[in-house]
mmCIF file with all atom_site columns, C-alpha atoms and ligand atoms in Angstrom:
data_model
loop_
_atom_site.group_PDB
_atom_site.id
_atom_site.type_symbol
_atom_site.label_atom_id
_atom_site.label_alt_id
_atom_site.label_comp_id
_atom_site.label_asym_id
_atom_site.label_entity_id
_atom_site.label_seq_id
_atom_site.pdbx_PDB_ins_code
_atom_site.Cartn_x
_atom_site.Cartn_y
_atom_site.Cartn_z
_atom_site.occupancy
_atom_site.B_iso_or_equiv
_atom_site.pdbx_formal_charge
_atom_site.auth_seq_id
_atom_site.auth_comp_id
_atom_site.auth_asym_id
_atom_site.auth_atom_id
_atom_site.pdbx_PDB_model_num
ATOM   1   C CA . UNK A 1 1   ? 268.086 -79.232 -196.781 1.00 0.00 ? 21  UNK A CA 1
ATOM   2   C CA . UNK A 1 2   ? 268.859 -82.557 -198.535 1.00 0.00 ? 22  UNK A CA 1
ATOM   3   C CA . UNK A 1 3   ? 265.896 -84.929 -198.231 1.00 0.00 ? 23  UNK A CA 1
ATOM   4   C CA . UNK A 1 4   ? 266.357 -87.404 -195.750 1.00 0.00 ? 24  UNK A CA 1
ATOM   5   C CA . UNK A 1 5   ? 269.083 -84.579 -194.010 1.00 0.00 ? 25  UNK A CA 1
ATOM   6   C CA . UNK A 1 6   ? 267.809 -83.955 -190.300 1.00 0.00 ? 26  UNK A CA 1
ATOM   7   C CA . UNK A 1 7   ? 267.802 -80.823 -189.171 1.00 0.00 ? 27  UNK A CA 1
ATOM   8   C CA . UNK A 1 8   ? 268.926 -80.573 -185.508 1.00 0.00 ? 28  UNK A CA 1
ATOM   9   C CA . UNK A 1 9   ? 266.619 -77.855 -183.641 1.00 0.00 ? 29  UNK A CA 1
ATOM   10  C CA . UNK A 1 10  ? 267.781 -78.793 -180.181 1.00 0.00 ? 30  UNK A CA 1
ATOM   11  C CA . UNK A 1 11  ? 264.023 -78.840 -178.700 1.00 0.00 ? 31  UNK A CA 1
ATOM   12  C CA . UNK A 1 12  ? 263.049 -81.196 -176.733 1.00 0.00 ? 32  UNK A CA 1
ATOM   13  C CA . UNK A 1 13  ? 258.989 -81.221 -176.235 1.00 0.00 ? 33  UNK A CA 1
ATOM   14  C CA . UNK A 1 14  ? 256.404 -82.742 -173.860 1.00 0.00 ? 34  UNK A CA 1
ATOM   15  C CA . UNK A 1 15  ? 252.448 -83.075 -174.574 1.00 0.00 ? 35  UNK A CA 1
ATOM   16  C CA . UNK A 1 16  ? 250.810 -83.196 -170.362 1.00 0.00 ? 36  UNK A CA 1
ATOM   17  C CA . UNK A 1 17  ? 247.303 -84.187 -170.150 1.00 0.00 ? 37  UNK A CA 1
ATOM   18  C CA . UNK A 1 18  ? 245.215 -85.497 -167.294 1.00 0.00 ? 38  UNK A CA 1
ATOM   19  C CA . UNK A 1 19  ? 245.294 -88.981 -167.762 1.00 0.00 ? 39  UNK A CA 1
ATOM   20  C CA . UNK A 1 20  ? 248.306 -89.505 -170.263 1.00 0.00 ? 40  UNK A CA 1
ATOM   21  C CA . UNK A 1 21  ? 246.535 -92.050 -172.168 1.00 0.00 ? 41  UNK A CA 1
ATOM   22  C CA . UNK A 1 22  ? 243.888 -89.783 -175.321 1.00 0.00 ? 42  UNK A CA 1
ATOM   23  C CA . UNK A 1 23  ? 244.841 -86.892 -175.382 1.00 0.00 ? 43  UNK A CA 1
ATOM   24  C CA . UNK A 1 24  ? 248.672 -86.072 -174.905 1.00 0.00 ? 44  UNK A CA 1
ATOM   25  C CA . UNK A 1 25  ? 249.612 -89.814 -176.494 1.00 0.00 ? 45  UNK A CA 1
ATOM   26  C CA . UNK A 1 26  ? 248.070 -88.311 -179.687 1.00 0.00 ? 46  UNK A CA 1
ATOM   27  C CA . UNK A 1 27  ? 249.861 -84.972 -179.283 1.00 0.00 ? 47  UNK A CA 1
ATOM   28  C CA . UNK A 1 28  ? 252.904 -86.809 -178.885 1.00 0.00 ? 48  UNK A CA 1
ATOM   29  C CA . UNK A 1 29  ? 252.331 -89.019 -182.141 1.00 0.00 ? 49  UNK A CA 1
ATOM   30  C CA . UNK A 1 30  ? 250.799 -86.271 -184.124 1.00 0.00 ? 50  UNK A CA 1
ATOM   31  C CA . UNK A 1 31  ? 253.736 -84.050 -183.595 1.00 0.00 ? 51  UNK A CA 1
ATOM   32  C CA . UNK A 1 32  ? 256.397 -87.330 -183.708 1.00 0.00 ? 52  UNK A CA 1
ATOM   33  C CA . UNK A 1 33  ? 255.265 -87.197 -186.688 1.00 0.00 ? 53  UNK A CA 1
ATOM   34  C CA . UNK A 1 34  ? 255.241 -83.963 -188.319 1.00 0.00 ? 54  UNK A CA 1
ATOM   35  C CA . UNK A 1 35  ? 258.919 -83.476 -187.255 1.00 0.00 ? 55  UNK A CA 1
ATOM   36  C CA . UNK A 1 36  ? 259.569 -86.456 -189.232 1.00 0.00 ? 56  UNK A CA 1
ATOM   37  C CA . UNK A 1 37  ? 258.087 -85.175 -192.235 1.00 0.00 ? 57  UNK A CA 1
ATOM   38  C CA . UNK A 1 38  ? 259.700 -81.646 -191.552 1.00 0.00 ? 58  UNK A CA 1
ATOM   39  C CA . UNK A 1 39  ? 263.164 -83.768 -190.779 1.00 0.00 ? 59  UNK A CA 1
ATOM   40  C CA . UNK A 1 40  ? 263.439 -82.280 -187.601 1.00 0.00 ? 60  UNK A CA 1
ATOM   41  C CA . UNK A 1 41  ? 265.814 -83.948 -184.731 1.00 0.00 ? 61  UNK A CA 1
ATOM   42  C CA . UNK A 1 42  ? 263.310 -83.351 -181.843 1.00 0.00 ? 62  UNK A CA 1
ATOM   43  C CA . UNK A 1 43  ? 263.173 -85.642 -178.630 1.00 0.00 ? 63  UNK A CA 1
ATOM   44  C CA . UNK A 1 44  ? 259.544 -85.874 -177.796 1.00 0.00 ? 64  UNK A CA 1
ATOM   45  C CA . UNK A 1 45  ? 257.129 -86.824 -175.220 1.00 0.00 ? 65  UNK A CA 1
ATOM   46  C CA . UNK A 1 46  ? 254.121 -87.156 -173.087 1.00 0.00 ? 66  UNK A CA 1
ATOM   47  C CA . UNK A 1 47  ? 252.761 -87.343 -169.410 1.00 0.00 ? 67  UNK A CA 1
ATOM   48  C CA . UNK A 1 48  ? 249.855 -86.899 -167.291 1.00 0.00 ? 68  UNK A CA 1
ATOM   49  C CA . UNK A 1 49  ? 249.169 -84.850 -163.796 1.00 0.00 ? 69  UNK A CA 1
ATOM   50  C CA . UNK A 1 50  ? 247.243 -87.666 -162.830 1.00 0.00 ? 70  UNK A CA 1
ATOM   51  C CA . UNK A 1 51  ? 248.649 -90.612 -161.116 1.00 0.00 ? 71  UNK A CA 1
ATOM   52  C CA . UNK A 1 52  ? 245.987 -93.121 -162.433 1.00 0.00 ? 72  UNK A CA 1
ATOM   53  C CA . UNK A 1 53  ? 247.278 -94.549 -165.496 1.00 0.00 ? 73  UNK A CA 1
ATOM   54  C CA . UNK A 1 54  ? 251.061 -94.973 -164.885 1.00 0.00 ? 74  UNK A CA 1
ATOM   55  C CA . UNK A 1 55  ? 252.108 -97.776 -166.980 1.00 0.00 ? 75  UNK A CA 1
ATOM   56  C CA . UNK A 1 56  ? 249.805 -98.743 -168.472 1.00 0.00 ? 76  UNK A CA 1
ATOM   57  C CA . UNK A 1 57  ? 248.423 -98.552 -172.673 1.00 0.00 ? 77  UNK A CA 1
ATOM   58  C CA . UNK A 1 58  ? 246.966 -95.626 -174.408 1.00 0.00 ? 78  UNK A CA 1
ATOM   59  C CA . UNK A 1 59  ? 243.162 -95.810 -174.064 1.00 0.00 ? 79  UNK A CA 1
ATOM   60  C CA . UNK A 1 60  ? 242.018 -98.248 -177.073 1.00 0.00 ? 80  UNK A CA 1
ATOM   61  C CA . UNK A 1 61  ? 240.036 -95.546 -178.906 1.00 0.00 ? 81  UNK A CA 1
ATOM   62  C CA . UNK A 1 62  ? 242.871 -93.642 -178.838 1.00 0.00 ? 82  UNK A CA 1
ATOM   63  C CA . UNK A 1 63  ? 244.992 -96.201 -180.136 1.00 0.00 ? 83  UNK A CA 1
ATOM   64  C CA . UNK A 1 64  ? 242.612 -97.498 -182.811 1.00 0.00 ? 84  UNK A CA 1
ATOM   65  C CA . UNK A 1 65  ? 242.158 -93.965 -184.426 1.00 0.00 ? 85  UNK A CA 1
ATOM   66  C CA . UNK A 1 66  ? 246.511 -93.177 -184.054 1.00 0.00 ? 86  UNK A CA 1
ATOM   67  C CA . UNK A 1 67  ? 246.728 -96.819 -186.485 1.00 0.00 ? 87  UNK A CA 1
ATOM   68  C CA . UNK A 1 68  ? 244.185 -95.771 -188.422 1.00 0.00 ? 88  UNK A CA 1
ATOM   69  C CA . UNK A 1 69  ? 246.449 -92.588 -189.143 1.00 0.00 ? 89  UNK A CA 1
ATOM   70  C CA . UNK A 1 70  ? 249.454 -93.719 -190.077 1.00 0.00 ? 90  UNK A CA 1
ATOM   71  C CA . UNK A 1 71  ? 250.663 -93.186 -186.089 1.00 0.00 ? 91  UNK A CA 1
ATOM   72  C CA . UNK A 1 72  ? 250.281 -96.114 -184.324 1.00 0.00 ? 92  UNK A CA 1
ATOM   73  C CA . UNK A 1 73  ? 250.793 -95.578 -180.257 1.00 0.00 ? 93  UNK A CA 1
ATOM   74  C CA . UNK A 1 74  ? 250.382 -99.352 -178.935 1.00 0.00 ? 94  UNK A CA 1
ATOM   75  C CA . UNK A 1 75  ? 254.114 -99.034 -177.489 1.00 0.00 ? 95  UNK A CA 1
ATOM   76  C CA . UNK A 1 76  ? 253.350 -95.814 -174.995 1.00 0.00 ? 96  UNK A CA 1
ATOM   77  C CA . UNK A 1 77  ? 253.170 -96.136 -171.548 1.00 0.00 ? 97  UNK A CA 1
ATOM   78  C CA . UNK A 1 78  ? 251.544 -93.876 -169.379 1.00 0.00 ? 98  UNK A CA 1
ATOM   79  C CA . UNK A 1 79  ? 253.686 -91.881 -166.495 1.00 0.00 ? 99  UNK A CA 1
ATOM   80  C CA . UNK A 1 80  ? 253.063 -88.561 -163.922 1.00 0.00 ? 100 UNK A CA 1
ATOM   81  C CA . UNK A 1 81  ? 254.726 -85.373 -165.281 1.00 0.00 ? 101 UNK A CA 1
ATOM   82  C CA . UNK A 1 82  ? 257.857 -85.364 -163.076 1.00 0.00 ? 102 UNK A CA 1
ATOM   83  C CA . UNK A 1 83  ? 260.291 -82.786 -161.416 1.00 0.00 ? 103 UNK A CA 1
ATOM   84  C CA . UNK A 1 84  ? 262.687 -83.180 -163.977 1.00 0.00 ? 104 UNK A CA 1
ATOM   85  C CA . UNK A 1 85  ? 260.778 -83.067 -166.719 1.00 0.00 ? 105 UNK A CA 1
ATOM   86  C CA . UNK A 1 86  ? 261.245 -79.249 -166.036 1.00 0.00 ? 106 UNK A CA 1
ATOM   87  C CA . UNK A 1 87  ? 264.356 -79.143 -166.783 1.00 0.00 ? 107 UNK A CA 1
ATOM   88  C CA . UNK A 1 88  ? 264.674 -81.609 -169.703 1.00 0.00 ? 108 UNK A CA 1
ATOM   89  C CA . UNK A 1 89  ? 262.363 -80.513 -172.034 1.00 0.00 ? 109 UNK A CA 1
ATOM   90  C CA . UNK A 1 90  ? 262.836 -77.555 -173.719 1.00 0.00 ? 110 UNK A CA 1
ATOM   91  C CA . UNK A 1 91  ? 258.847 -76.749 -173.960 1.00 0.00 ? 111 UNK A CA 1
ATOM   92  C CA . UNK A 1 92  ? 256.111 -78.072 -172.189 1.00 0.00 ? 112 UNK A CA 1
ATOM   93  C CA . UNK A 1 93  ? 252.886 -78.091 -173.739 1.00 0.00 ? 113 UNK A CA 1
ATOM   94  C CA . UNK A 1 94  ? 249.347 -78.226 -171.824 1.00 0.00 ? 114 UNK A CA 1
ATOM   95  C CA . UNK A 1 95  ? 246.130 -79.823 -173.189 1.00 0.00 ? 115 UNK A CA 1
ATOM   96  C CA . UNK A 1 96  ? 244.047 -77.816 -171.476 1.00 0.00 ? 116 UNK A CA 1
ATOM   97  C CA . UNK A 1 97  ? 244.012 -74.834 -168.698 1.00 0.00 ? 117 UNK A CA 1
ATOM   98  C CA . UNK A 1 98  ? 243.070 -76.791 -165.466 1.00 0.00 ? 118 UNK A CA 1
ATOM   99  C CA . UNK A 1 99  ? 246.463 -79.005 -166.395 1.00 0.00 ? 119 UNK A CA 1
ATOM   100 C CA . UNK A 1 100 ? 248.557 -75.341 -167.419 1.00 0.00 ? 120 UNK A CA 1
ATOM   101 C CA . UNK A 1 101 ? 247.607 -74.512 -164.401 1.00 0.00 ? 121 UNK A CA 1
ATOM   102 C CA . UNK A 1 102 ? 248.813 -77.883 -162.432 1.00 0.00 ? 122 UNK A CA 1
ATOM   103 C CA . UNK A 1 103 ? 251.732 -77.926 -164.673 1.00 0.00 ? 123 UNK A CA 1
ATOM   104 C CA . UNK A 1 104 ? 252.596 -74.400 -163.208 1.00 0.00 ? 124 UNK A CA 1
ATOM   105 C CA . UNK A 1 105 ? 251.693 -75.003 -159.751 1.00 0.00 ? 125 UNK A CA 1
ATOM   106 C CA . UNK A 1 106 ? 254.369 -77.673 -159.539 1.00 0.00 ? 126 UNK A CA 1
ATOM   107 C CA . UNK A 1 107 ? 256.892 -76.248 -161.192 1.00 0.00 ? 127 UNK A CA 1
ATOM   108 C CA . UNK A 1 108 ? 259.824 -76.385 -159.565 1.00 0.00 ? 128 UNK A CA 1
ATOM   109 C CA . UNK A 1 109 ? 261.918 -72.719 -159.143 1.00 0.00 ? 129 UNK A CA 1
ATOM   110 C CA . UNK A 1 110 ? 264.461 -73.146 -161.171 1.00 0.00 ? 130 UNK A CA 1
ATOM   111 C CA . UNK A 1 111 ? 262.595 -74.798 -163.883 1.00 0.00 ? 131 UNK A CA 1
ATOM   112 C CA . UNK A 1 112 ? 263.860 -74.034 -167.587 1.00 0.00 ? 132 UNK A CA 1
ATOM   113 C CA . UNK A 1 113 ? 261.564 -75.718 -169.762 1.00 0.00 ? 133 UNK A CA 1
ATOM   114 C CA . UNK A 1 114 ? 258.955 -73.042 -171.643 1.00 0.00 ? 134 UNK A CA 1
ATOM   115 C CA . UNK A 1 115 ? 255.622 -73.625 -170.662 1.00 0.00 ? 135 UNK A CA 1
ATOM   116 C CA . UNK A 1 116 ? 252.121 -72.828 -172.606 1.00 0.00 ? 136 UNK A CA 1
ATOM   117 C CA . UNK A 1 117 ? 248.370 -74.011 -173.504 1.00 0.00 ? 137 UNK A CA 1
ATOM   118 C CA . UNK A 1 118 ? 248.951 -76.260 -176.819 1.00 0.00 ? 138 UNK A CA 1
ATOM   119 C CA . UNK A 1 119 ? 246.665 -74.839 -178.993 1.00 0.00 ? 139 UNK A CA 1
ATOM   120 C CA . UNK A 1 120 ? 248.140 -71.386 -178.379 1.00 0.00 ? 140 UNK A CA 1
ATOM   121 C CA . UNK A 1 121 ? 250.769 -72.658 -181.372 1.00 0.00 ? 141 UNK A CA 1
ATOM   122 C CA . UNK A 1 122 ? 247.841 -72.569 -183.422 1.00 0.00 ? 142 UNK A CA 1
ATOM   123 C CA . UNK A 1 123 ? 246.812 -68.743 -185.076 1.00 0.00 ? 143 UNK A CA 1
ATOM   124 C CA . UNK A 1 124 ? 242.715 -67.947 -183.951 1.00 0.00 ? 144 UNK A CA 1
ATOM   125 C CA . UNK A 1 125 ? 242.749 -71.128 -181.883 1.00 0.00 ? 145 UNK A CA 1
ATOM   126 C CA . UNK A 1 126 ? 244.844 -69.293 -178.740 1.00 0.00 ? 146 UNK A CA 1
ATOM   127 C CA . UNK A 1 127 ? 243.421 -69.724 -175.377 1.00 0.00 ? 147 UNK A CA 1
ATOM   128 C CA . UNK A 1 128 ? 241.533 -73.087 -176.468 1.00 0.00 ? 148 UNK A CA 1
ATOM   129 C CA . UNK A 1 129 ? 241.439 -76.457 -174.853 1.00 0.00 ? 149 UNK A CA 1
ATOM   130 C CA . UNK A 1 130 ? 241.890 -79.561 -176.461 1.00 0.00 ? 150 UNK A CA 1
ATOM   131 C CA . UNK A 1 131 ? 238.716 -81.098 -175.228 1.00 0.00 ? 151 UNK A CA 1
ATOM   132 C CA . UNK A 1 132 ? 238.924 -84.009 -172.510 1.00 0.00 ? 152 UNK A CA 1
ATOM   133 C CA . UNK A 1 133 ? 237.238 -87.222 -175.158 1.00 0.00 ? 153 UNK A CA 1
ATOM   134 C CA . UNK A 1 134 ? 237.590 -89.836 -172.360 1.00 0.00 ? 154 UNK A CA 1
ATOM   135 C CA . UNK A 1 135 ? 233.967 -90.029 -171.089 1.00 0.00 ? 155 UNK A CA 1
ATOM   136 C CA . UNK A 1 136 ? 232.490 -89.364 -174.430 1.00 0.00 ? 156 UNK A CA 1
ATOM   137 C CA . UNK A 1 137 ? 232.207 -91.291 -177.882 1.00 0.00 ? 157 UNK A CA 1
ATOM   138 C CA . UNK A 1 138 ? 234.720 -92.185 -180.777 1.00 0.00 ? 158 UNK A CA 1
ATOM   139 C CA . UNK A 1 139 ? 233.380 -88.694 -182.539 1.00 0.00 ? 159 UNK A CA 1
ATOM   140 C CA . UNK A 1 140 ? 235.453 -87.005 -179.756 1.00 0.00 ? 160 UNK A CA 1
ATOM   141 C CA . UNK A 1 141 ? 238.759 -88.664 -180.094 1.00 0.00 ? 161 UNK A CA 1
ATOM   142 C CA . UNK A 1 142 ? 238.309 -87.540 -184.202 1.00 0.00 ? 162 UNK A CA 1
ATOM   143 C CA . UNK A 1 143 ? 238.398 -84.012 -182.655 1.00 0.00 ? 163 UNK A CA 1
ATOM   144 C CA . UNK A 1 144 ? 240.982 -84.780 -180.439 1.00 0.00 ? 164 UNK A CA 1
ATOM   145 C CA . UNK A 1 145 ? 243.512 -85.539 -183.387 1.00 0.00 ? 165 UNK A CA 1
ATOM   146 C CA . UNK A 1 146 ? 242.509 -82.546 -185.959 1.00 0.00 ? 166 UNK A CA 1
ATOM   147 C CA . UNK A 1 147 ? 243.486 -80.596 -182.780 1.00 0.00 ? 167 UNK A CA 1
ATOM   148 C CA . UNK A 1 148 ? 246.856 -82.087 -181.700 1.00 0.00 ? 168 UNK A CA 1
ATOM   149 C CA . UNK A 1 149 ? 247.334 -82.208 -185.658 1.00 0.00 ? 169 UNK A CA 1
ATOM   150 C CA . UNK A 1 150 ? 246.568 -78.761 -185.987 1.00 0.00 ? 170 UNK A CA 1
ATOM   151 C CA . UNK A 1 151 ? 249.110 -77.403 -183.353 1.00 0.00 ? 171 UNK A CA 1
ATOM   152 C CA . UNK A 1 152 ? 251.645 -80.451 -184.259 1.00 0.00 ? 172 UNK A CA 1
ATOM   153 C CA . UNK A 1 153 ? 251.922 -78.829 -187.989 1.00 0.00 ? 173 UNK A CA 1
ATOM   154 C CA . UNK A 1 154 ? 252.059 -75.547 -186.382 1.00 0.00 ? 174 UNK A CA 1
ATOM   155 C CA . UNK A 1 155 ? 254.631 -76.336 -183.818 1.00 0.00 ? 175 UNK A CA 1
ATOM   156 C CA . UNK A 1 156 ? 256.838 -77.973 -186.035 1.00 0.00 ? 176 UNK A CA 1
ATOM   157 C CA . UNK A 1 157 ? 256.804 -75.238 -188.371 1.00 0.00 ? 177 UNK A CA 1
ATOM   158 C CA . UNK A 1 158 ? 257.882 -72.920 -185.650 1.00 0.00 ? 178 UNK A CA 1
ATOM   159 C CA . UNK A 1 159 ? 260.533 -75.355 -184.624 1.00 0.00 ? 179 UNK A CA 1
ATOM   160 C CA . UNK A 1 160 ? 261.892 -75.434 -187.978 1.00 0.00 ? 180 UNK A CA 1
ATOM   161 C CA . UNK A 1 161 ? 262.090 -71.696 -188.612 1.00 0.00 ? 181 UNK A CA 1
ATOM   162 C CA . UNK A 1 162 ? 259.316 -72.081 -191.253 1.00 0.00 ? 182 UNK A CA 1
HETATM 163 P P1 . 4NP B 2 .   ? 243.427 -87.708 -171.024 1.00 0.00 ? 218 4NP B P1 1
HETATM 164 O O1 . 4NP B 2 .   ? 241.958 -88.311 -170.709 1.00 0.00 ? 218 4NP B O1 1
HETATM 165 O O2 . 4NP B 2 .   ? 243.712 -86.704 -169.953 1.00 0.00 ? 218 4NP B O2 1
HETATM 166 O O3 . 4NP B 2 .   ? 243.258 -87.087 -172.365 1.00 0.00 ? 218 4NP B O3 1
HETATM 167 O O4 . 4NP B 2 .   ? 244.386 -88.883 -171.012 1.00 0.00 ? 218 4NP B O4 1
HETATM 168 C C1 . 4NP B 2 .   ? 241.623 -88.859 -169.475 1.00 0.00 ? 218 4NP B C1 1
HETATM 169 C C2 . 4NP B 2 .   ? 241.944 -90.163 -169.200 1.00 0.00 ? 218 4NP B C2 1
HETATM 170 C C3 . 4NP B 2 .   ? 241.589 -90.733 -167.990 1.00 0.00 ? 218 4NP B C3 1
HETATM 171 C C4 . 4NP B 2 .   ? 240.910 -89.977 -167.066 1.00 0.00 ? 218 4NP B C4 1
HETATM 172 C C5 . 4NP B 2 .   ? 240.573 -88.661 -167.346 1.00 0.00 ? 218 4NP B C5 1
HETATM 173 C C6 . 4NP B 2 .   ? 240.943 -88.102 -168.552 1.00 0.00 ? 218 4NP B C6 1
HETATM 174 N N1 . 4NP B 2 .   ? 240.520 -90.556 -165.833 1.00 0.00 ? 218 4NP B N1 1
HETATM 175 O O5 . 4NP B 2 .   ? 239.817 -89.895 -165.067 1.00 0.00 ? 218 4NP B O5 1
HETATM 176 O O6 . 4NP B 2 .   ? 240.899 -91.705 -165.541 1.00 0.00 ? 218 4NP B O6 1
#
């Protein structure tokens, strides 16, 4: 591929957390930008199974470290994983196992959208959560972005054909 060339993978790919404000806003950034880097055309997004947070600003921890990285996440909104989110994206990705397991539990029957456990993109890592860092200190949200990093790289190396 030329550089600057996109490369059209027709995936479309949503992060689902609890809360929809740490950890599946930095999922969403992480792997935003990875597919730039990689050039891929990718629609991507994020939501939460919870209903608390709709509308309203990452969590500022999360949004201090995603400047501090190059991936700055002031704009996001948080919203509820919806029924037609199933059918829109092509993958859906789960933080953890309690929200796979939500995720699953609603989906609707004719859903089309590939579901899975995020870190299962990433080789030793399967069957891992990405650790809730909400009630804990700024050391967690640190974690919280060499994991979505980790599968992001992984992901959109998959995505690519790579
Ligand atoms: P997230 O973290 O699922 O990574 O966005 C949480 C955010 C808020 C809450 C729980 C987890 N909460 O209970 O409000």
């Amino acid at each position: 591929m030329e550089r600057g060339e996109r490369q059209a993978v027709s995936a479309a790919v949503l992060f689902v957390c609890l809360g929809n404000i740490c950890r599946s806003p930095l999922a969403e950034a992480a792997f935003r930008a990875e597919a730039e880097r990689l050039g891929l055309d990718v629609e991507v997004d994020s939501a939460g199974t919870g209903s608390w947070h709709i509308g309203d600003p990452p969590d500022h921890r999360a949004r201090a470290l995603a400047l501090a990285k190059g991936a700055p996440i002031d704009h996001l909104r948080g919203r509820q994983l919806a029924e037609e989110d199933y059918y829109r994206f092509t993958h859906i990705f789960a933080l953890d196992a309690e929200n796979l397991a939500n995720i699953c539990a609603r989906a609707p029957a004719g859903a089309t959208a590939e579901i899975g456990l995020l870190l299962d993109c990433v080789p030793g890592r399967e069957g891992e959560a990405v650790a809730d860092p909400y009630y804990g200190d700024v050391a967690g949200f640190e974690i919280t972005w060499r994991d979505v990093s980790a599968a992001a790289e992984a992901l959109a190396a998959k995505l690519a054909g790579r």
